[in-house]
XYZ file of C-alpha atoms in Angstrom:
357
model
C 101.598 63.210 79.702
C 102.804 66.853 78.112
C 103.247 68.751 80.807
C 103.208 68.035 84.821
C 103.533 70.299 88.309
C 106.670 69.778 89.848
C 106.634 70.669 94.207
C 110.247 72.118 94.233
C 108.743 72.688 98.223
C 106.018 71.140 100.264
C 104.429 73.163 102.606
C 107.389 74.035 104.875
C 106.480 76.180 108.015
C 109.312 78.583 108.878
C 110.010 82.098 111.000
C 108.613 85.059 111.032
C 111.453 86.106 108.727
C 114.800 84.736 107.103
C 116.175 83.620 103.519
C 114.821 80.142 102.343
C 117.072 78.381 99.556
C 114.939 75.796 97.563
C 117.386 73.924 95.247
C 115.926 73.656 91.576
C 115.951 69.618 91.283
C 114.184 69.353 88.243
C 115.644 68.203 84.847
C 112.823 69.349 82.220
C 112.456 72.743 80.915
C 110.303 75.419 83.308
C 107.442 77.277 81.804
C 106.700 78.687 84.952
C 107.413 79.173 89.011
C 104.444 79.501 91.515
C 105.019 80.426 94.800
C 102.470 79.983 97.515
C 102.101 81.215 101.041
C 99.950 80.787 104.127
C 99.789 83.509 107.043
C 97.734 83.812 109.987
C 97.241 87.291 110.933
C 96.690 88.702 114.767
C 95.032 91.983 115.901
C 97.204 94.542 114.628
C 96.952 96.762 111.619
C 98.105 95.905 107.724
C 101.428 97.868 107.597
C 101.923 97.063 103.580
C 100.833 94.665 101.281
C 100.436 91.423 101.949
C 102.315 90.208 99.077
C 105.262 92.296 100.051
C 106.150 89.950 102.995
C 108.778 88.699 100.229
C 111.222 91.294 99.849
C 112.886 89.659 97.474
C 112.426 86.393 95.360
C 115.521 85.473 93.430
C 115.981 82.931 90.773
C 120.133 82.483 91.001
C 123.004 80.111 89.270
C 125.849 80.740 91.901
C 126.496 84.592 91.536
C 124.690 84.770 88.618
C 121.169 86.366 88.910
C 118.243 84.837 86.937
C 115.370 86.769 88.537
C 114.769 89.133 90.810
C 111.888 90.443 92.166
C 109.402 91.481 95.484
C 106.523 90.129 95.935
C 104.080 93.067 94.239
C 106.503 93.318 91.697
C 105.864 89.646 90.967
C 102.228 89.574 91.038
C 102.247 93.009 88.721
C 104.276 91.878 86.441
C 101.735 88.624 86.407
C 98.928 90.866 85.709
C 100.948 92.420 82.506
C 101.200 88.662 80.720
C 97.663 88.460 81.031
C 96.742 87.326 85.132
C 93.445 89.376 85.136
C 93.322 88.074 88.912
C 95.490 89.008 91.867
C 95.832 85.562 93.719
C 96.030 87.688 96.968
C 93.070 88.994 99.044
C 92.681 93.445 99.938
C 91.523 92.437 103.637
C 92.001 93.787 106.751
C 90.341 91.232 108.674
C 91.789 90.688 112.489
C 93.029 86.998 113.590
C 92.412 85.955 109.505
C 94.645 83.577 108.029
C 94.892 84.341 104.182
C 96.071 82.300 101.409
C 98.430 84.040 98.523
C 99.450 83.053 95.454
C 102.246 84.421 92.485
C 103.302 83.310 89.473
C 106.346 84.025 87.083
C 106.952 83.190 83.497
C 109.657 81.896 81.698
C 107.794 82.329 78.257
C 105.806 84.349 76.426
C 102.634 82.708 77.489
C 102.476 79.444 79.813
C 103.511 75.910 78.032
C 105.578 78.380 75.555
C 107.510 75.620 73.436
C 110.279 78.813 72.344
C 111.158 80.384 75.891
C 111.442 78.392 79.233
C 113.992 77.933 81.746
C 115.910 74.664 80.941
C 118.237 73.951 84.477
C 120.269 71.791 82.263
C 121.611 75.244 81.382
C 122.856 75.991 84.798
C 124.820 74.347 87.366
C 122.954 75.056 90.368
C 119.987 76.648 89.908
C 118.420 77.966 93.331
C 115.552 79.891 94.246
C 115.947 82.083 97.349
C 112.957 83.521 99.363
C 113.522 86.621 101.313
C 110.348 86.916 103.907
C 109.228 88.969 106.927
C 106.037 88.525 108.777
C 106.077 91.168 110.591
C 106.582 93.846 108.025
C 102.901 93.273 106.941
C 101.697 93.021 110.312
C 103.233 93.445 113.511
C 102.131 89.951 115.302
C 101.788 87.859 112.205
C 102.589 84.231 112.695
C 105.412 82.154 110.856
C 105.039 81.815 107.202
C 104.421 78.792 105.396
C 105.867 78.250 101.941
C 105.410 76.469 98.744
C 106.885 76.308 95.556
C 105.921 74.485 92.258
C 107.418 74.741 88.872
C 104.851 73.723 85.809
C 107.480 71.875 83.679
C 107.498 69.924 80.542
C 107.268 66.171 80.752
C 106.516 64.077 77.843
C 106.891 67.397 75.214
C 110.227 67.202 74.477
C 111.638 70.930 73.289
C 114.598 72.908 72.942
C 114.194 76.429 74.154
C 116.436 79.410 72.785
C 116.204 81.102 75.935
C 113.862 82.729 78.907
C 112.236 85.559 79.376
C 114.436 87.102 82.773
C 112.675 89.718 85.101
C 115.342 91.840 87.549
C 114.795 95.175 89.507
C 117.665 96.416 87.978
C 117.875 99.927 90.080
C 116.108 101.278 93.463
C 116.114 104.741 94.602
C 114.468 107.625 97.135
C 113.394 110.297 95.025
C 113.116 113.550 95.872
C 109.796 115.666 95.487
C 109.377 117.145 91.933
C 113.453 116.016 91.048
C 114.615 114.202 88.182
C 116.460 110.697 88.306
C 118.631 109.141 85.311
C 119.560 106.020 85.010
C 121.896 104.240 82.695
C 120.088 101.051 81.833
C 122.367 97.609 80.295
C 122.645 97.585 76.765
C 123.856 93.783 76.906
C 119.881 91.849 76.253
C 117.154 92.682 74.381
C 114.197 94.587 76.149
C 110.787 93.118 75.944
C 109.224 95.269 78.913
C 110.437 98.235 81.550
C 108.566 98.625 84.399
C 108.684 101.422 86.994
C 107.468 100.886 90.511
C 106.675 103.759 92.334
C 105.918 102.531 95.526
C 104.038 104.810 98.268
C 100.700 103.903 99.288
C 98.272 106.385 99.565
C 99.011 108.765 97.027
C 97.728 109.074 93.789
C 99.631 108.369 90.656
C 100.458 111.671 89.408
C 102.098 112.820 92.700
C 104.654 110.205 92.606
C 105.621 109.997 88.828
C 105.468 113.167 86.292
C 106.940 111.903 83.327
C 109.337 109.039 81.954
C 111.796 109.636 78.896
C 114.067 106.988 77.173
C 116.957 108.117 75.028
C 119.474 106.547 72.876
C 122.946 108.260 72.804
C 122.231 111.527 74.207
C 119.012 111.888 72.354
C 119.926 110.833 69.257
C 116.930 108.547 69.162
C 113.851 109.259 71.909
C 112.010 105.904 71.820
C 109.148 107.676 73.821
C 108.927 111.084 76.297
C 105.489 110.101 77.829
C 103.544 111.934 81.101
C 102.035 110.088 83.783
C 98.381 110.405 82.346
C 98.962 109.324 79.255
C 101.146 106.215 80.186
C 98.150 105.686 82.704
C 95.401 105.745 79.458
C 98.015 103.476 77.371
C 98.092 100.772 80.205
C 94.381 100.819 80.561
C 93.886 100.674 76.363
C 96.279 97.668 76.419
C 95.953 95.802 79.342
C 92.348 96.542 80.707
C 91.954 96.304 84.840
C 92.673 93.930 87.667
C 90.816 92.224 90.175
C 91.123 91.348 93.122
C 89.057 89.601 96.110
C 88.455 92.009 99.284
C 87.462 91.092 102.757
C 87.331 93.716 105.036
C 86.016 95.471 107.931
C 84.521 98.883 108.437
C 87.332 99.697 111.446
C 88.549 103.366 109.842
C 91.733 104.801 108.632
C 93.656 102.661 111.957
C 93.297 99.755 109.779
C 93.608 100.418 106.262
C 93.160 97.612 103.494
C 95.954 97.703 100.668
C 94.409 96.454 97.448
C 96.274 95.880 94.235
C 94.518 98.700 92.137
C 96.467 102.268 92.554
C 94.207 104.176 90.164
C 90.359 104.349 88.931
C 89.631 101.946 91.429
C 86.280 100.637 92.132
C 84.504 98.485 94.818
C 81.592 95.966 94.131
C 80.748 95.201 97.603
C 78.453 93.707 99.963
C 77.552 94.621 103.870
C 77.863 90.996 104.996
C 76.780 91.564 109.082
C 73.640 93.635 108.395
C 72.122 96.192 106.446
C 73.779 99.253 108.458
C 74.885 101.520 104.811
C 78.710 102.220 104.800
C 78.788 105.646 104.764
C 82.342 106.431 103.363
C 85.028 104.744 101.588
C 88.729 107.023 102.048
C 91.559 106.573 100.236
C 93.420 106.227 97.271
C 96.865 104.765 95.404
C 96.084 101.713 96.907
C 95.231 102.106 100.359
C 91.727 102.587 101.950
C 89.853 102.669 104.596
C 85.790 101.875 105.107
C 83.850 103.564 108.191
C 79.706 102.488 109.251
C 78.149 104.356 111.445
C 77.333 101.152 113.983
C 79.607 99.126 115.095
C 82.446 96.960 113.106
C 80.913 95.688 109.881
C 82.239 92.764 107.908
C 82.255 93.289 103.780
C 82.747 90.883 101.144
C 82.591 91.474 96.714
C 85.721 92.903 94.603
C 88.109 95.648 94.105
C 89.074 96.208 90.101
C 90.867 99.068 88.624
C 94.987 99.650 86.998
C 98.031 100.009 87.959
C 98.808 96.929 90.263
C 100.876 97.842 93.719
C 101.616 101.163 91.557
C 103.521 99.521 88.965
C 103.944 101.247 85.359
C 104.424 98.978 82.172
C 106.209 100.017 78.685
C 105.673 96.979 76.426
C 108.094 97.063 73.189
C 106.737 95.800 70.239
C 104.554 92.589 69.538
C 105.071 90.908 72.433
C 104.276 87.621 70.719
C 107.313 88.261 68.403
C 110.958 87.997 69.816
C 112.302 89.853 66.432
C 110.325 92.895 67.003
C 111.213 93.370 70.517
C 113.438 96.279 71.371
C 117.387 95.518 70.647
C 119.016 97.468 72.542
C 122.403 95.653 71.758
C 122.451 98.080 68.981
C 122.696 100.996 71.029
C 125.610 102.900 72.360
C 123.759 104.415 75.511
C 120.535 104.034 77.342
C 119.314 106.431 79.550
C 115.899 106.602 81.551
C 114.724 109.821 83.338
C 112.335 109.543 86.001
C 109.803 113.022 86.667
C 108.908 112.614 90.575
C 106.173 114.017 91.557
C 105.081 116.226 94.730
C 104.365 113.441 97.270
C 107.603 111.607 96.066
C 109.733 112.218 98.760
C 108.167 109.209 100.711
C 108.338 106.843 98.039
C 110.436 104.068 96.773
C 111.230 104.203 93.253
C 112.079 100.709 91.151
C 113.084 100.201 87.666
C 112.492 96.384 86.548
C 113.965 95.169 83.120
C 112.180 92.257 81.318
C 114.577 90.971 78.951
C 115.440 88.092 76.460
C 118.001 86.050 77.752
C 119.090 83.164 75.444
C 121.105 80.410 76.062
């Protein structure tokens, strides 16, 4: 056999929050990680998304960091290499126990024979999971975790390196400020992504504009506004989806869906045929209302910009050579355009890069 699914974890339950270390015991190359996770939910409200009860998931080698990511960084980032899906539900539902699922690549595409992680480059490859319950709902139950790696079995390769994702820089902005940042000029740059993470708000009052310059502006590889990084996502990477299961129980008890802009709902009034009368909300956060009594709805939420997370592919992202080498450059500098409602937000910059061995 080619290829095979490695568990790296069998369903382990644990707290409501800690660290778990899961050592990487495989031998063959890694195409890909999947991490999976099991939650009961009580009778409280959603407080963020659900796929943010990882704060962080790190790939490490000792003090070396391999990846690092949070859970709606992970999943938007899976969206950008072609996961039309979110593996996570938008529900609200009260005593529900929900199943989630994220993925991260080591390759350009999965079973990439070029770039995979190969442990036999590392001496002690460990993932770590960083969780908390009770930062997506108040009375959620202990977590229970999985991990599987989709190695290489049979196929015998030779990889020249991975593809490495990092949150490389986290701020508070201000409202209507500016923020530079000095990015590495040490790997090549396949992707940047910029998380600008308050829910609620729409797009354009978080993020104005983004510039990259080389060397003080000797070179501006792009100056772009919000709207017109928001039509070059949709041209190039089309919408999500997601599942939603929700209730009609007002703003108390909002849903967080993936989708932060043109959003859409396909859905269907499950308990009878009492009409919704209004859907509120925006940037990822809604709320449904019926004029009788709590309602139970079913169908799908689709639109961009995944847990409000920007993406500036460089190049053909097929081709390694025509990715953007920044090893040639002297300086890097991003500048981040807040917006109005910016004050309340968390602002991430997340580096995609070649890493080779």
């Amino acid at each position: 056999m080619k290829y095979r699914t490695a568990t790296l974890l069998a369903e382990k339950t644990l707290s409501t929050s800690g660290t778990e270390t899961i050592d990487i015991d495989v031998k063959d190359p890694i195409s890909a990680l999947i991490i999976g996770a099991r939650i009961t939910f009580s009778t409280g409200a959603r407080l963020i998304p659900e796929p943010d009860v990882f704060s962080k998931i790190e790939l490490v080698d000792g003090s070396d960091v391999l990846m690092s990511l949070s859970g709606s960084e992970m999943a938007a980032i899976a969206f950008y290499e072609g996961m039309k899906q979110i593996n996570w539900a938008a529900c609200n539902l009260l005593s529900e126990t929900e199943e989630g699922y994220l993925r991260v690549l080591f390759g350009r595409k999965l079973w990439d024979t070029m770039l995979a992680l190969d442990p036999k480059k590392f001496r002690n490859p460990q993932l770590k999971v960083t969780y908390n319950t009770a930062a997506v709902q108040a009375l959620a139950t202990p977590l229970y975790l999985r991990v599987l790696a989709e190695c290489f079995d049979e196929k015998v390769i030779s990889p020249a390196g991975f593809i490495q994702n990092k949150e490389f820089h986290s701020y508070v902005p201000g409202a209507t400020t500016y923020e530079y940042i000095d990015l590495p000029t040490d790997l090549v740059l396949r992707k940047l992504f910029l998380q600008t993470k308050y829910f609620g708000a729409a797009h354009f009052q978080l993020l104005t504009s983004i510039k990259l310059s080389e060397d003080s502006d000797k070179k501006i590889p792009f100056d772009i506004l919000t709207y017109d990084l928001m039509d070059k996502e949709l041209m190039e990477f089309g919408r999500c989806h997601q599942y939603l299961a929700a209730q009609t129980r007002g703003a108390t008890f909002p849903v967080f869906g993936a989708p932060c802009n043109v959003e859409n709902f396909n859905i269907m009034n499950a308990s009878s045929q009492v009409a919704v009368q209004a859907v509120t909300g925006t940037g990822g956060k809604f709320a449904f209302d019926a004029s009788s009594a709590t309602l139970i709805l079913i169908g799908e939420l689709s639109g961009a910009l995944p847990y409000f997370v920007h993406c500036y592919p460089f190049g053909d992202q097929n081709d390694p050579e025509d990715w953007y080498d920044v090893t040639k450059v002297g300086s890097l500098r991003l500048r981040v355009q807040s917006g109005s409602a910016s004050a309340s937000a968390t602002n991430q910059t997340i580096l995609q890069q070649l890493r080779k061995y």
